[in-house]
CSV table of C-alpha atoms in Angstrom, one decimal:
chain,number,residue,atom,x,y,z
F,251,MET,CA,48.9,-88.3,56.1
F,252,SER,CA,51.9,-87.7,56.4
F,253,SER,CA,52.0,-83.3,58.8
F,254,GLU,CA,53.5,-82.5,55.6
F,255,SER,CA,51.5,-82.9,53.3
F,256,HIS,CA,48.7,-81.9,56.5
F,257,SER,CA,50.9,-78.2,56.4
F,258,HIS,CA,50.3,-77.8,52.1
F,259,GLU,CA,46.7,-78.6,52.7
F,260,GLN,CA,46.5,-76.1,55.3
F,261,ILE,CA,48.0,-73.4,54.0
F,262,SER,CA,45.7,-74.0,50.3
F,263,ASP,CA,42.6,-73.9,52.8
F,264,ASN,CA,43.3,-70.4,54.2
F,265,SER,CA,44.6,-68.8,50.5
F,266,VAL,CA,40.7,-70.3,48.7
F,267,SER,CA,40.3,-68.2,52.8
F,268,LYS,CA,41.5,-65.0,51.6
F,269,GLU,CA,41.0,-65.1,48.1
F,270,ALA,CA,37.1,-66.0,49.1
F,271,LEU,CA,37.3,-62.5,51.6
F,272,LEU,CA,39.1,-61.1,49.0
F,273,LEU,CA,36.4,-61.1,46.6
F,274,ALA,CA,33.7,-60.5,48.7
F,275,ALA,CA,36.1,-56.9,50.0
F,276,CYS,CA,35.7,-55.8,46.3
F,277,HIS,CA,32.2,-56.6,45.7
F,278,GLU,CA,31.4,-54.7,48.8
F,279,GLY,CA,34.1,-51.6,47.3
F,280,ASN,CA,35.7,-52.1,51.3
F,281,ALA,CA,39.6,-50.6,49.1
F,282,LYS,CA,41.1,-50.8,52.8
F,283,GLN,CA,40.0,-54.1,53.4
F,284,VAL,CA,40.7,-55.6,50.1
F,285,GLU,CA,44.8,-53.7,50.5
F,286,ASP,CA,45.3,-55.2,53.8
F,287,LEU,CA,43.9,-58.5,52.6
F,288,ILE,CA,47.1,-58.3,49.3
F,289,GLU,CA,49.9,-57.6,51.8
F,290,GLN,CA,48.4,-61.0,53.4
F,291,GLY,CA,49.9,-63.1,50.4
F,292,ALA,CA,45.9,-63.3,49.6
F,293,GLU,CA,46.1,-64.4,45.0
F,294,ILE,CA,44.3,-61.8,43.2
F,295,PHE,CA,44.2,-63.7,40.2
F,296,VAL,CA,41.4,-65.3,41.4
F,297,THR,CA,38.2,-66.4,40.2
F,298,ASP,CA,34.5,-67.0,41.4
F,299,GLU,CA,32.8,-69.9,39.2
F,300,THR,CA,31.5,-67.4,36.6
F,301,GLY,CA,34.3,-66.4,35.9
F,302,ARG,CA,34.3,-62.9,38.0
F,303,THR,CA,37.9,-61.3,38.7
F,304,ALA,CA,38.4,-59.3,41.8
F,305,LEU,CA,38.2,-57.0,39.3
F,306,HIS,CA,34.2,-57.7,37.9
F,307,PHE,CA,33.6,-57.6,41.7
F,308,ALA,CA,34.9,-54.0,42.2
F,309,ALA,CA,34.4,-53.1,39.1
F,310,ALA,CA,30.2,-54.0,40.4
F,311,SER,CA,30.6,-52.0,43.7
F,312,GLY,CA,31.0,-49.0,41.9
F,313,ASP,CA,34.0,-47.7,44.1
F,314,VAL,CA,36.6,-46.1,42.4
F,315,GLU,CA,39.1,-46.6,44.3
F,316,THR,CA,38.7,-50.2,44.9
F,317,VAL,CA,38.7,-50.3,41.4
F,318,LYS,CA,41.9,-48.5,41.2
F,319,LEU,CA,43.5,-50.7,43.6
F,320,VAL,CA,42.8,-54.1,42.3
F,321,LEU,CA,44.2,-52.1,38.4
F,322,LYS,CA,47.3,-51.6,40.4
F,323,SER,CA,47.0,-55.6,41.4
F,324,GLY,CA,47.6,-56.2,37.6
F,325,ILE,CA,44.7,-57.6,36.6
F,326,PRO,CA,43.6,-57.0,32.9
F,327,TRP,CA,41.0,-54.4,32.3
F,328,THR,CA,40.4,-56.8,29.3
F,329,SER,CA,39.0,-59.0,31.9
F,330,LEU,CA,36.1,-61.4,30.6
F,331,ASP,CA,33.8,-63.6,32.6
F,332,VAL,CA,32.3,-66.9,31.1
F,333,GLY,CA,29.4,-65.5,30.1
F,334,ASP,CA,31.9,-63.2,27.8
F,335,TYR,CA,30.9,-59.7,30.3
F,336,THR,CA,33.7,-57.0,30.4
F,337,VAL,CA,34.5,-55.4,33.7
F,338,GLY,CA,32.9,-52.3,32.5
F,339,ASP,CA,29.3,-54.4,31.9
F,340,TYR,CA,29.6,-55.0,35.7
F,341,ALA,CA,29.6,-50.9,36.7
F,342,GLU,CA,26.9,-49.9,33.8
F,343,ALA,CA,24.9,-52.5,35.1
F,344,GLY,CA,24.7,-50.9,38.3
F,345,GLY,CA,25.1,-47.4,36.7
F,346,HIS,CA,28.3,-46.6,38.3
F,347,ASP,CA,30.2,-44.0,35.3
F,348,GLU,CA,32.8,-42.7,37.7
F,349,ALA,CA,34.3,-46.4,38.1
F,350,TYR,CA,33.3,-47.3,34.5
F,351,GLU,CA,35.4,-44.1,33.4
F,352,GLU,CA,37.9,-45.0,35.4
F,353,LEU,CA,37.9,-49.0,33.7
F,354,VAL,CA,38.0,-46.8,30.2
F,355,GLN,CA,40.7,-44.3,31.2
F,356,ALA,CA,43.3,-47.2,32.4
F,357,GLY,CA,42.5,-49.4,29.0
F,358,VAL,CA,43.8,-46.4,27.3
F,359,ARG,CA,47.0,-45.9,29.2
F,360,ALA,CA,47.6,-50.1,28.7
F,361,GLU,CA,46.9,-49.5,25.1
F,362,MET,CA,49.2,-46.5,25.4
F,363,VAL,CA,52.1,-47.8,26.8
F,364,LEU,CA,51.5,-51.4,25.1
F,365,ARG,CA,52.0,-49.7,21.5
F,366,MET,CA,55.0,-48.5,23.0
F,367,PHE,CA,56.9,-52.3,23.4
F,368,SER,CA,55.2,-53.8,20.4
F,369,SER,CA,57.1,-54.5,17.8
F,370,ASP,CA,56.0,-55.4,13.9
F,371,VAL,CA,59.5,-56.8,12.5
F,372,GLY,CA,59.2,-59.3,10.7
F,373,ASN,CA,55.7,-60.2,10.5
F,374,LYS,CA,53.9,-60.9,7.6
F,375,ALA,CA,51.4,-57.9,6.2
F,376,ALA,CA,48.7,-58.2,7.6
F,377,ASN,CA,45.8,-59.2,5.2
F,378,GLU,CA,47.7,-61.5,4.0
F,379,ASP,CA,45.9,-64.3,4.4
F,380,TYR,CA,43.1,-63.0,3.4
F,381,LEU,CA,43.9,-61.8,-0.2
F,382,THR,CA,44.9,-65.6,-0.6
F,383,GLN,CA,42.1,-66.1,-0.1
F,384,PRO,CA,38.4,-66.6,-1.6
F,385,VAL,CA,35.4,-64.6,-0.8
F,386,GLU,CA,31.9,-65.0,-1.9
F,387,TYR,CA,29.0,-62.8,-2.8
F,388,SER,CA,25.8,-64.9,-0.7
F,389,GLY,CA,22.5,-62.3,0.1
F,390,ASP,CA,23.4,-60.1,2.2
F,391,ARG,CA,27.4,-60.6,3.2
F,392,LEU,CA,30.6,-61.0,1.7
F,393,ILE,CA,32.5,-63.6,3.5
F,394,ASP,CA,35.4,-65.2,3.9
F,395,ALA,CA,36.4,-68.3,3.5
F,396,GLU,CA,36.5,-68.8,7.3
F,397,LYS,CA,33.0,-68.1,7.4
F,398,ASN,CA,34.3,-64.1,8.9
F,399,GLY,CA,31.8,-61.4,7.8
F,400,VAL,CA,33.4,-58.9,5.3
F,401,MET,CA,30.5,-56.5,4.4
F,402,MET,CA,27.1,-56.8,5.4
F,403,SER,CA,24.3,-55.3,4.5
F,404,TRP,CA,22.5,-53.9,8.0
F,405,GLU,CA,25.7,-51.6,7.5
F,406,ALA,CA,23.7,-49.9,4.8
F,407,PRO,CA,21.8,-47.1,6.5
F,408,LEU,CA,25.8,-46.4,8.4
F,409,MET,CA,27.3,-46.1,4.9
F,410,GLU,CA,24.9,-44.0,4.1
F,411,LEU,CA,25.6,-41.7,7.3
F,412,HIS,CA,29.1,-41.5,6.1
F,413,ALA,CA,28.8,-41.0,2.7
F,414,LYS,CA,27.5,-38.0,3.5
F,415,VAL,CA,29.9,-36.5,5.5
F,416,ILE,CA,32.3,-36.7,3.0
F,417,CYS,CA,30.6,-35.8,0.3
F,418,SER,CA,28.6,-32.7,1.8
F,419,LYS,CA,28.8,-30.9,-2.0
F,420,PRO,CA,28.2,-32.5,-5.7
F,421,GLY,CA,31.4,-32.3,-7.7
F,422,SER,CA,33.6,-32.8,-3.9
F,423,THR,CA,37.2,-35.4,-5.0
F,424,VAL,CA,36.4,-38.5,-2.9
F,425,LEU,CA,38.7,-41.7,-2.1
F,426,ASN,CA,37.4,-44.9,-0.4
F,427,VAL,CA,39.7,-47.5,0.7
F,428,GLY,CA,38.2,-51.0,0.3
F,429,PHE,CA,35.0,-51.3,-1.5
F,430,GLY,CA,33.5,-54.7,-0.1
F,431,MET,CA,30.0,-54.9,-0.9
F,432,GLY,CA,30.2,-51.1,-2.5
F,433,ILE,CA,27.8,-50.2,-0.5
F,434,ILE,CA,29.5,-46.5,0.6
F,435,ASP,CA,30.3,-46.7,-3.1
F,436,SER,CA,27.4,-46.6,-4.2
F,437,ALA,CA,26.2,-44.4,-1.4
F,438,LEU,CA,28.8,-41.8,-2.7
F,439,GLN,CA,26.9,-41.8,-6.2
F,440,GLU,CA,24.1,-40.6,-5.6
F,441,LEU,CA,25.9,-37.3,-4.1
F,442,SER,CA,27.7,-37.0,-7.6
F,443,PRO,CA,31.0,-36.1,-6.8
F,444,GLY,CA,33.6,-34.6,-9.4
F,445,ARG,CA,36.1,-37.1,-8.9
F,446,HIS,CA,35.8,-40.5,-7.1
F,447,LEU,CA,38.6,-43.2,-6.4
F,448,ILE,CA,38.5,-46.6,-5.1
F,449,VAL,CA,41.6,-48.8,-3.3
F,450,GLU,CA,40.2,-52.5,-3.6
F,451,ALA,CA,42.7,-55.4,-2.7
F,452,HIS,CA,41.3,-59.0,-3.1
F,453,PRO,CA,41.2,-59.9,-6.9
F,454,ASP,CA,37.5,-61.7,-5.8
F,455,VAL,CA,36.4,-58.6,-5.0
F,456,TYR,CA,37.9,-56.5,-8.5
F,457,GLN,CA,36.1,-59.1,-10.7
F,458,HIS,CA,32.9,-58.5,-8.9
F,459,MET,CA,33.1,-54.4,-9.1
F,460,LYS,CA,34.4,-55.3,-13.0
F,461,ASP,CA,31.4,-57.4,-12.9
F,462,GLU,CA,29.6,-54.9,-11.2
F,463,GLY,CA,30.4,-52.1,-14.2
F,464,TRP,CA,32.4,-49.6,-11.7
F,465,ASP,CA,35.5,-49.1,-13.9
F,466,ALA,CA,33.2,-48.0,-16.5
F,467,LYS,CA,31.6,-45.3,-14.4
F,468,PRO,CA,32.6,-42.2,-15.4
F,469,ASN,CA,34.1,-39.9,-12.8
F,470,VAL,CA,35.2,-43.9,-10.9
F,471,HIS,CA,39.2,-44.5,-10.8
F,472,ILE,CA,39.6,-48.0,-9.5
F,473,LEU,CA,43.3,-48.9,-8.2
F,474,PHE,CA,43.5,-52.4,-7.7
F,475,GLY,CA,46.4,-53.6,-5.3
F,476,ARG,CA,47.1,-52.8,-1.4
F,477,TRP,CA,47.1,-49.5,-0.1
F,478,GLN,CA,50.2,-49.4,1.2
F,479,ASP,CA,51.1,-50.3,-2.5
F,480,LYS,CA,49.3,-47.5,-4.4
F,481,LEU,CA,50.1,-44.6,-2.1
F,482,GLU,CA,52.4,-42.8,-4.8
F,483,GLU,CA,49.1,-43.0,-7.4
F,484,ILE,CA,46.4,-42.4,-4.4
F,485,ARG,CA,48.6,-39.4,-4.2
F,486,ALA,CA,48.7,-38.5,-7.5
F,487,LEU,CA,45.5,-38.5,-8.2
F,488,GLY,CA,44.4,-36.0,-4.9
F,489,PRO,CA,44.4,-34.2,-3.3
F,490,TYR,CA,40.6,-35.1,-1.6
F,491,ASP,CA,37.5,-33.4,-0.6
F,492,GLY,CA,36.1,-36.4,1.6
F,493,ILE,CA,38.5,-40.0,2.5
F,494,PHE,CA,36.3,-43.1,4.4
F,495,PHE,CA,39.2,-46.4,4.5
F,496,ASP,CA,37.2,-49.6,5.6
F,497,THR,CA,39.9,-52.4,5.4
F,498,PHE,CA,39.6,-55.8,5.9
F,499,GLY,CA,41.9,-58.4,7.5
F,500,GLU,CA,44.3,-55.7,8.7
F,501,PHE,CA,44.9,-54.0,12.7
F,502,TYR,CA,44.9,-51.1,13.6
F,503,LYS,CA,48.7,-50.7,13.5
F,504,ASP,CA,47.7,-50.7,10.0
F,505,LEU,CA,44.3,-47.9,10.4
F,506,ASP,CA,47.0,-46.1,12.4
F,507,ASP,CA,50.1,-46.6,9.7
F,508,PHE,CA,47.3,-45.1,6.8
F,509,HIS,CA,46.6,-42.3,8.9
F,510,LYS,CA,50.3,-41.2,9.2
F,511,ALA,CA,50.3,-42.0,5.4
F,512,VAL,CA,47.1,-39.3,4.7
F,513,PHE,CA,48.2,-36.5,7.0
F,514,ALA,CA,51.6,-36.5,7.8
F,515,THR,CA,52.8,-32.9,6.5
F,516,SER,CA,56.3,-31.8,5.5
F,517,GLN,CA,58.3,-30.1,3.5
F,518,SER,CA,58.3,-32.8,0.9
F,519,VAL,CA,54.9,-34.1,1.4
F,520,GLN,CA,51.5,-32.3,1.3
F,521,PRO,CA,48.5,-34.7,3.0
F,522,ILE,CA,46.4,-36.5,0.3
F,523,LEU,CA,43.5,-34.9,2.2
F,524,SER,CA,42.6,-31.8,1.1
F,525,GLN,CA,43.6,-28.5,3.3
F,526,PRO,CA,41.9,-26.9,5.4
F,527,ASP,CA,38.2,-28.5,4.8
F,528,GLY,CA,38.0,-32.2,4.0
F,529,ILE,CA,37.2,-34.7,5.9
F,530,TYR,CA,37.6,-38.2,6.9
F,531,SER,CA,35.8,-41.0,8.2
F,532,PHE,CA,36.6,-44.8,9.0
F,533,PHE,CA,34.5,-47.7,9.6
F,534,ASN,CA,35.0,-47.5,13.6
F,535,GLY,CA,34.4,-51.4,14.3
F,536,LEU,CA,37.4,-50.5,16.7
F,537,GLY,CA,36.5,-53.4,19.6
F,538,GLY,CA,33.2,-53.6,17.9
F,539,ASP,CA,32.4,-57.3,20.4
F,540,HIS,CA,31.9,-54.9,23.8
F,541,LYS,CA,31.7,-51.4,24.5
F,542,LEU,CA,34.9,-51.2,27.3
F,543,PHE,CA,36.8,-52.1,24.4
F,544,HIS,CA,34.8,-50.4,21.8
F,545,ASP,CA,34.8,-46.5,24.5
F,546,VAL,CA,38.6,-47.5,25.1
F,547,TYR,CA,39.6,-48.0,20.6
F,548,CYS,CA,37.6,-44.8,20.4
F,549,ARG,CA,39.5,-42.5,22.8
F,550,VAL,CA,42.9,-43.8,21.4
F,551,VAL,CA,42.2,-43.6,17.7
F,552,ARG,CA,41.4,-40.1,18.6
F,553,ALA,CA,44.6,-39.2,20.1
F,554,ASP,CA,46.7,-40.8,17.6
F,555,LEU,CA,44.3,-38.7,15.2
F,556,LEU,CA,45.1,-35.3,16.9
F,557,ALA,CA,48.8,-35.7,17.5
F,558,LEU,CA,48.6,-35.8,13.6
F,559,GLY,CA,46.5,-32.5,13.5
F,560,MET,CA,43.4,-33.7,12.8
F,561,GLU,CA,39.8,-33.1,15.4
F,562,THR,CA,37.2,-36.1,15.8
F,563,GLN,CA,34.6,-35.8,16.2
F,564,PHE,CA,32.0,-39.2,17.4
F,565,SER,CA,27.5,-38.7,16.2
F,566,GLN,CA,26.1,-41.9,18.2
F,567,VAL,CA,24.2,-44.2,15.9
F,568,SER,CA,22.0,-46.2,17.0
F,569,SER,CA,22.9,-50.3,15.7
F,570,ASP,CA,20.1,-52.5,17.9
F,571,VAL,CA,19.7,-54.5,14.6
F,572,VAL,CA,22.8,-56.2,15.2
F,573,PHE,CA,21.4,-58.5,18.4
F,574,ASP,CA,18.5,-60.1,16.1
F,575,LYS,CA,20.5,-63.4,15.9
F,576,GLU,CA,18.6,-64.5,12.5
F,577,LEU,CA,21.5,-61.6,11.7
F,578,TRP,CA,24.4,-63.7,11.9
F,579,LYS,CA,23.4,-66.6,11.1
F,580,GLY,CA,26.1,-68.9,9.1
F,581,ILE,CA,29.2,-66.1,10.4
F,582,LYS,CA,31.3,-67.3,12.5
F,583,ARG,CA,32.1,-64.8,15.4
F,584,PRO,CA,29.8,-61.0,14.9
F,585,TYR,CA,31.8,-58.3,14.2
F,586,TRP,CA,29.9,-55.8,15.9
F,587,MET,CA,27.5,-56.1,19.2
F,588,ILE,CA,26.9,-53.2,20.9
F,589,LYS,CA,24.2,-50.8,20.4
F,590,THR,CA,25.4,-47.5,20.2
F,591,TYR,CA,27.9,-47.0,17.0
F,592,ASN,CA,30.5,-44.0,17.3
F,593,LEU,CA,29.8,-42.4,14.2
F,594,PRO,CA,34.1,-40.6,13.3
F,595,THR,CA,34.4,-37.3,11.7
F,596,CYS,CA,37.5,-36.0,11.3
F,597,THR,CA,38.7,-32.5,10.4
F,598,TRP,CA,41.9,-30.5,9.8
F,599,ALA,CA,42.2,-28.7,13.6
F,600,THR,CA,41.6,-25.4,13.7
F,601,LYS,CA,45.4,-23.3,14.6
F,602,ASP,CA,45.5,-20.4,17.7
């Protein structure tokens, strides 16, 4: 072996040693040692055989200073190990509430900064692919061409609660964006709204609605198309006492754009939600496959809504049923895997 190759091997051995010490220091919550090892050149982006990062170990320690230090070093708050566990899962497993809170705050900061630099210029419509492919009603579910769950019957108890939130008294004018299986619209009909507007963009779902007689209901008005293309008609038929939003194949930006369209006020444009007593809600599947991600996005959407003059309260509802493996059989990927659902109730903020 040449002296050059021996030198490289020695450096490699030293590096591994430092990295092992780094992970151990993170696990012990020894912020000073972690800082020293980083300054000595230890590779921060290292994982053990199970994919745990330095942030996983820091979170497991519960030491907030160590968590802050490792986050500052650049390890993403979204890191997952090979078992699909987040850093938040490790903090919660140890009962480390302060460390978990630090991770949530870091996630919120990161998401806010990321959006400042993101651009959607030139992007096609978010749900364009979904709208051009067939969907199938199959027993307790509505699935798309790739076997993604568009809507499933396990959501029924949640939808009934959402309906009661936005239609608290008979005669209310309500708007629902996204029909799906019609679960919330059926629940709304039971509450006797005065006028019930439904916006649905998928042609197969729209045909299903007509087959089921929704277009013949006396107090129901259906708009077929993307909500983005129907805003003028939505506005003309409003304002609404209650609004619910649950589309498929769109991103957070689309939800945020809907909020801006519904709640933004100016001298020339009045909000679509009635003031001051209108109530808004949406299917809160944000980050629904991991609790940490969900908690972060709940805070992000609350902050975004507050900037538009809306106060948001989350009611916690048990959703343990989703842990039944049979429930997701035939579905490409579960879209909700958290035991508690945060049901949003959004109202106009009171002015001081």
